[in-house]
Tab-separated table of C-alpha atoms in Angstrom:
chain	number	residue	atom	x	y	z
F	971	MET	CA	11.413	-10.819	-22.401
F	972	GLY	CA	9.140	-8.093	-20.340
F	973	LEU	CA	5.746	-6.759	-22.087
F	974	ALA	CA	6.596	-4.698	-25.042
F	975	ALA	CA	4.124	-1.915	-23.778
F	976	PRO	CA	2.614	-2.767	-20.333
F	977	ALA	CA	0.856	0.690	-19.913
F	978	THR	CA	-1.370	0.383	-23.083
F	979	GLY	CA	-4.406	-1.954	-23.347
F	980	THR	CA	-6.325	-4.041	-21.321
F	981	LEU	CA	-4.426	-7.453	-22.007
F	982	ALA	CA	-0.949	-5.904	-20.754
F	983	ALA	CA	-2.517	-4.892	-17.745
F	984	ASP	CA	-4.248	-8.245	-16.979
F	985	ASP	CA	-0.989	-9.983	-17.755
F	986	ILE	CA	0.815	-7.986	-15.288
F	987	LEU	CA	-2.018	-8.251	-12.765
F	988	ALA	CA	-1.821	-11.916	-13.012
F	989	PHE	CA	1.883	-12.121	-12.401
F	990	ALA	CA	1.405	-9.827	-9.510
F	991	ALA	CA	-1.132	-12.277	-8.011
F	992	GLU	CA	1.301	-14.975	-8.679
F	993	LEU	CA	4.093	-12.775	-6.654
F	994	ALA	CA	1.635	-12.601	-3.837
F	995	GLU	CA	0.849	-16.508	-3.823
F	996	ALA	CA	4.566	-17.051	-3.643
F	997	ALA	CA	4.856	-14.648	-0.761
F	998	ARG	CA	1.792	-16.197	1.284
F	999	PRO	CA	3.391	-19.313	2.591
F	1000	ILE	CA	6.593	-17.452	3.467
F	1001	ALA	CA	5.043	-15.215	5.757
F	1002	ARG	CA	2.567	-17.825	7.139
F	1003	ALA	CA	5.750	-20.029	8.049
F	1004	TYR	CA	7.334	-17.269	10.414
F	1005	PHE	CA	4.292	-15.796	11.537
F	1006	ARG	CA	3.834	-16.025	15.592
F	1007	THR	CA	7.066	-18.035	15.543
F	1008	PRO	CA	10.378	-17.024	17.576
F	1009	LEU	CA	11.803	-14.038	15.247
F	1010	ASP	CA	15.616	-12.582	14.739
F	1011	ILE	CA	14.525	-8.945	14.666
F	1012	VAL	CA	16.694	-6.379	13.772
F	1013	THR	CA	16.099	-2.833	14.181
F	1014	LYS	CA	16.922	-0.489	10.748
F	1015	ALA	CA	17.872	2.892	11.018
F	1016	ASP	CA	14.472	4.406	10.905
F	1017	GLU	CA	13.622	1.817	14.069
F	1018	SER	CA	11.309	-0.186	12.361
F	1019	PRO	CA	11.901	-3.985	12.644
F	1020	VAL	CA	12.955	-6.058	9.984
F	1021	THR	CA	12.280	-9.686	10.213
F	1022	LEU	CA	13.856	-13.120	8.856
F	1023	ALA	CA	10.384	-13.158	6.864
F	1024	ASP	CA	11.040	-9.498	5.140
F	1025	ARG	CA	14.158	-10.507	3.715
F	1026	ALA	CA	12.971	-14.065	2.420
F	1027	ILE	CA	9.626	-12.623	1.031
F	1028	GLU	CA	11.682	-9.975	-0.740
F	1029	ALA	CA	14.586	-12.448	-1.790
F	1030	ARG	CA	11.847	-14.609	-3.285
F	1031	LEU	CA	9.719	-12.147	-5.206
F	1032	ARG	CA	12.930	-10.682	-6.663
F	1033	SER	CA	14.326	-13.767	-8.333
F	1034	LEU	CA	10.801	-14.548	-9.665
F	1035	ILE	CA	10.716	-11.162	-11.358
F	1036	GLU	CA	14.042	-11.503	-12.460
F	1037	ALA	CA	13.200	-14.715	-14.246
F	1038	ARG	CA	10.110	-13.388	-15.814
F	1039	PHE	CA	10.990	-9.958	-16.639
F	1040	PRO	CA	14.537	-9.531	-16.325
F	1041	ASP	CA	14.474	-6.246	-18.248
F	1042	HIS	CA	12.391	-4.704	-15.576
F	1043	GLY	CA	13.134	-2.494	-12.385
F	1044	ILE	CA	12.686	-3.498	-9.206
F	1045	PHE	CA	12.604	-1.383	-5.903
F	1046	GLY	CA	11.996	-3.243	-2.528
F	1047	GLU	CA	12.271	-2.168	1.095
F	1048	GLU	CA	15.023	-4.376	2.149
F	1049	MET	CA	17.257	-5.032	-0.869
F	1050	GLY	CA	16.882	-1.662	-2.321
F	1051	VAL	CA	16.750	-0.805	-6.088
F	1052	LYS	CA	18.055	-3.020	-8.544
F	1053	PRO	CA	21.186	-2.299	-10.317
F	1054	GLY	CA	20.595	-0.549	-13.398
F	1055	THR	CA	16.919	0.724	-12.430
F	1056	ALA	CA	15.728	3.808	-13.090
F	1057	PRO	CA	12.503	4.270	-10.936
F	1058	GLY	CA	10.816	7.077	-12.975
F	1059	ASN	CA	11.389	5.226	-16.380
F	1060	GLY	CA	10.224	2.128	-17.748
F	1061	PRO	CA	8.795	-0.757	-16.141
F	1062	VAL	CA	9.505	-1.048	-12.257
F	1063	TRP	CA	8.226	-3.185	-9.532
F	1064	VAL	CA	8.072	-1.944	-6.179
F	1065	ILE	CA	7.857	-4.365	-3.164
F	1066	ASP	CA	7.122	-4.079	0.280
F	1067	PRO	CA	7.395	-8.011	1.563
F	1068	ILE	CA	5.697	-7.233	4.937
F	1069	ASP	CA	3.962	-3.998	5.316
F	1070	GLY	CA	3.053	-3.595	9.230
F	1071	THR	CA	6.163	-5.167	10.649
F	1072	LYS	CA	5.286	-4.076	14.131
F	1073	SER	CA	2.048	-6.066	13.631
F	1074	PHE	CA	3.662	-9.045	12.267
F	1075	VAL	CA	6.150	-9.178	15.037
F	1076	THR	CA	3.604	-8.882	17.391
F	1077	GLY	CA	0.967	-11.584	16.528
F	1078	LEU	CA	-1.349	-9.159	15.086
F	1079	PRO	CA	-2.572	-10.421	11.567
F	1080	LEU	CA	-3.191	-6.949	9.928
F	1081	PHE	CA	0.063	-7.083	8.032
F	1082	GLY	CA	0.221	-7.474	4.352
F	1083	THR	CA	2.541	-7.969	1.054
F	1084	LEU	CA	2.418	-5.019	-1.021
F	1085	ILE	CA	3.089	-5.412	-4.935
F	1086	ALA	CA	3.064	-2.434	-7.385
F	1087	PHE	CA	3.676	-2.243	-10.949
F	1088	LEU	CA	4.868	1.491	-12.373
F	1089	ASP	CA	5.376	2.279	-15.974
F	1090	GLY	CA	7.210	5.697	-16.516
F	1091	GLY	CA	6.497	6.411	-12.575
F	1092	VAL	CA	2.826	5.913	-12.802
F	1093	PRO	CA	1.321	3.024	-10.703
F	1094	LEU	CA	-0.567	0.889	-13.219
F	1095	VAL	CA	-1.305	-2.445	-11.072
F	1096	GLY	CA	-1.502	-2.784	-7.205
F	1097	VAL	CA	-2.008	-5.925	-4.739
F	1098	ILE	CA	-2.718	-5.634	-1.207
F	1099	ASP	CA	-2.241	-9.264	-0.090
F	1100	MET	CA	-3.028	-10.290	3.691
F	1101	PRO	CA	-1.218	-13.550	4.371
F	1102	ALA	CA	-2.797	-14.359	7.709
F	1103	LEU	CA	-6.228	-13.793	6.744
F	1104	GLY	CA	-6.421	-14.830	3.323
F	1105	GLU	CA	-7.578	-11.636	1.701
F	1106	ARG	CA	-6.409	-9.763	-1.350
F	1107	TRP	CA	-7.072	-6.564	-3.060
F	1108	THR	CA	-5.919	-6.262	-6.661
F	1109	GLY	CA	-6.428	-2.827	-8.878
F	1110	ARG	CA	-5.484	-2.222	-12.329
F	1111	PRO	CA	-7.087	0.554	-14.726
F	1112	GLY	CA	-10.742	0.124	-14.854
F	1113	GLN	CA	-10.833	-2.529	-12.015
F	1114	ALA	CA	-10.651	-3.013	-8.344
F	1115	LEU	CA	-11.442	-6.635	-6.820
F	1116	PHE	CA	-11.298	-8.014	-3.593
F	1117	GLY	CA	-11.003	-11.669	-4.275
F	1118	ALA	CA	-12.979	-12.428	-7.327
F	1119	GLU	CA	-15.497	-9.558	-6.379
F	1120	PRO	CA	-15.825	-5.731	-7.365
F	1121	ALA	CA	-14.489	-3.702	-4.866
F	1122	ARG	CA	-16.171	-0.056	-4.383
F	1123	THR	CA	-15.703	2.784	-2.117
F	1124	SER	CA	-18.566	3.644	-0.032
F	1125	GLY	CA	-18.913	6.756	-1.827
F	1126	CYS	CA	-19.156	9.141	1.503
F	1127	ARG	CA	-19.220	12.760	0.650
F	1128	SER	CA	-18.880	14.542	4.328
F	1129	LEU	CA	-16.610	14.401	6.653
F	1130	SER	CA	-19.173	14.430	9.468
F	1131	ALA	CA	-20.262	10.930	8.546
F	1132	ALA	CA	-16.908	9.636	7.521
F	1133	ARG	CA	-14.917	6.651	9.191
F	1134	PHE	CA	-11.411	7.999	9.613
F	1135	PHE	CA	-8.403	5.645	9.796
F	1136	THR	CA	-4.561	6.225	10.654
F	1137	THR	CA	-1.821	3.819	11.678
F	1138	ALA	CA	-0.928	5.885	14.549
F	1139	PRO	CA	-1.687	9.273	15.683
F	1140	ASP	CA	1.783	9.574	17.497
F	1141	GLY	CA	3.178	9.212	14.145
F	1142	PHE	CA	2.145	12.976	13.442
F	1143	ILE	CA	4.645	15.824	14.597
F	1144	GLY	CA	4.622	19.201	14.783
F	1145	GLU	CA	2.331	21.159	12.442
F	1146	ASP	CA	1.227	17.805	11.182
F	1147	ALA	CA	-0.309	16.934	14.402
F	1148	ALA	CA	-2.263	19.812	14.677
F	1149	ARG	CA	-3.413	19.049	10.767
F	1150	TYR	CA	-4.077	15.776	12.238
F	1151	ARG	CA	-6.393	16.546	15.219
F	1152	ARG	CA	-8.347	19.090	13.234
F	1153	LEU	CA	-9.181	16.430	10.437
F	1154	SER	CA	-10.002	13.968	13.101
F	1155	ALA	CA	-12.052	15.917	15.163
F	1156	ALA	CA	-14.393	16.494	12.238
F	1157	THR	CA	-14.941	13.083	11.389
F	1158	ALA	CA	-17.639	10.587	12.557
F	1159	LEU	CA	-15.297	7.943	14.255
F	1160	ARG	CA	-11.400	7.079	14.539
F	1161	ARG	CA	-9.911	3.791	14.391
F	1162	PHE	CA	-6.153	3.207	14.475
F	1163	GLY	CA	-3.610	0.651	13.056
F	1164	GLY	CA	-4.282	-1.674	10.215
F	1165	ASP	CA	-1.471	-0.426	8.013
F	1166	CYS	CA	-2.104	-1.351	4.419
F	1167	TYR	CA	-5.326	-3.405	5.571
F	1168	ALA	CA	-7.206	0.040	6.071
F	1169	TYR	CA	-6.648	1.004	2.417
F	1170	GLY	CA	-8.121	-2.487	1.291
F	1171	LEU	CA	-11.275	-1.659	3.914
F	1172	LEU	CA	-11.570	1.884	2.623
F	1173	ALA	CA	-11.457	0.146	-1.287
F	1174	SER	CA	-14.303	-1.909	-0.089
F	1175	GLY	CA	-16.669	0.392	1.495
F	1176	HIS	CA	-15.783	-0.102	5.238
F	1177	CYS	CA	-13.936	3.021	6.089
F	1178	ASP	CA	-14.220	6.369	4.175
F	1179	LEU	CA	-11.029	8.390	4.797
F	1180	ILE	CA	-7.265	7.608	5.827
F	1181	ALA	CA	-4.395	9.951	6.535
F	1182	GLU	CA	-0.799	9.359	6.973
F	1183	THR	CA	2.431	10.791	6.896
F	1184	GLY	CA	6.125	9.580	6.945
F	1185	LEU	CA	5.417	6.631	4.261
F	1186	GLN	CA	7.971	5.393	1.787
F	1187	PRO	CA	7.001	4.488	-1.969
F	1188	TYR	CA	6.961	0.962	-1.363
F	1189	ASP	CA	4.271	1.454	1.603
F	1190	TYR	CA	2.033	3.346	-0.842
F	1191	MET	CA	2.576	2.766	-4.402
F	1192	ALA	CA	0.389	-0.358	-4.561
F	1193	LEU	CA	-2.463	1.075	-2.834
F	1194	VAL	CA	-3.110	3.477	-5.826
F	1195	PRO	CA	-4.475	1.489	-8.435
F	1196	VAL	CA	-6.678	-0.472	-6.017
F	1197	ILE	CA	-8.498	3.019	-4.391
F	1198	ARG	CA	-8.547	4.692	-7.645
F	1199	ALA	CA	-10.331	1.511	-9.515
F	1200	ALA	CA	-12.453	1.208	-6.729
F	1201	GLY	CA	-13.678	4.836	-6.721
F	1202	GLY	CA	-11.726	6.404	-4.640
F	1203	VAL	CA	-9.225	9.248	-4.567
F	1204	VAL	CA	-5.544	9.280	-3.058
F	1205	THR	CA	-2.899	11.983	-3.545
F	1206	ASP	CA	-0.574	13.650	-1.052
F	1207	TRP	CA	-1.657	16.364	1.187
F	1208	ALA	CA	-1.330	18.995	-1.634
F	1209	GLY	CA	-3.462	16.916	-3.843
F	1210	ALA	CA	-0.668	16.084	-6.269
F	1211	ASP	CA	-0.550	12.513	-7.459
F	1212	LEU	CA	1.830	10.078	-5.553
F	1213	THR	CA	5.111	9.693	-7.249
F	1214	LEU	CA	8.357	7.701	-6.187
F	1215	ALA	CA	9.430	11.391	-5.074
F	1216	SER	CA	6.346	12.485	-2.792
F	1217	ASP	CA	6.956	13.488	0.715
F	1218	GLY	CA	5.435	10.757	2.427
F	1219	ARG	CA	2.078	12.334	3.660
F	1220	VAL	CA	-0.852	10.358	2.065
F	1221	LEU	CA	-4.482	10.858	2.055
F	1222	ALA	CA	-6.926	8.366	0.510
F	1223	ALA	CA	-10.853	9.098	0.505
F	1224	ALA	CA	-13.958	7.277	-0.566
F	1225	SER	CA	-15.219	10.209	-3.128
F	1226	PRO	CA	-13.657	13.436	-4.743
F	1227	GLU	CA	-16.063	15.311	-2.378
F	1228	LEU	CA	-14.606	13.605	0.855
F	1229	HIS	CA	-11.157	14.150	-0.179
F	1230	ALA	CA	-11.659	17.949	-0.941
F	1231	GLN	CA	-13.180	18.684	2.659
F	1232	ALA	CA	-10.465	16.730	4.236
F	1233	LEU	CA	-7.466	18.559	1.762
F	1234	ALA	CA	-9.130	21.918	3.192
F	1235	LEU	CA	-8.432	20.931	6.779
F	1236	LEU	CA	-5.186	19.921	6.155
F	1237	ARG	CA	-4.287	22.998	4.447
F	1238	GLU	CA	-5.412	25.366	7.158
């Protein structure tokens, strides 16, 4: 049986988070076993590579969730939505087995496993696990951790002082490209790549601002509880909360003030 009321009470959130950590532990050895080995790489319709590791990790995590919480929904990158799942209703697990597959297939250790727990479409628990690095961020209401230690954003309040990350500048096209250039030019320094790792760095105070476009729910849902509990702000480019129906534009900032300044530039 699943938890009767996972959205209410610290105990329920802690139980869910403990299980999410178990899922991350189960994913790590699979990712490590395939990392920097010859891989069977398939190109998906969106031209992102899929590997044996992606599918093996998601299959394992889905089986563990089914065994523990058979009444919970599941939404995974590789295998889609579990039959009977209503993603906007009730408890749902959202899984990205390997976020940063391009890093994975090129031997770069900045790939992660993302695990989110949603209730009624609201992300309550998130895990950013970095298998090759042995690092993990977790978040639930009122608590963000890097390993066993509290995670806090830098609190940076000014664009002119902000350390800015995005995965790839060429991911922005059309009007989004112009908006990205304005935002990037207003910051103190820019770094590229990192995928989900950049969001963990933001939660721990090592970078201050991230803007992305073209993301899917499994790319961003696990990030939300971590960043919010660490003191940051994460929304879409209109300033609205991220949902399963968001358009894939994500803005994360170390403080409300910095977030507001970045939003103003993106809206110009």
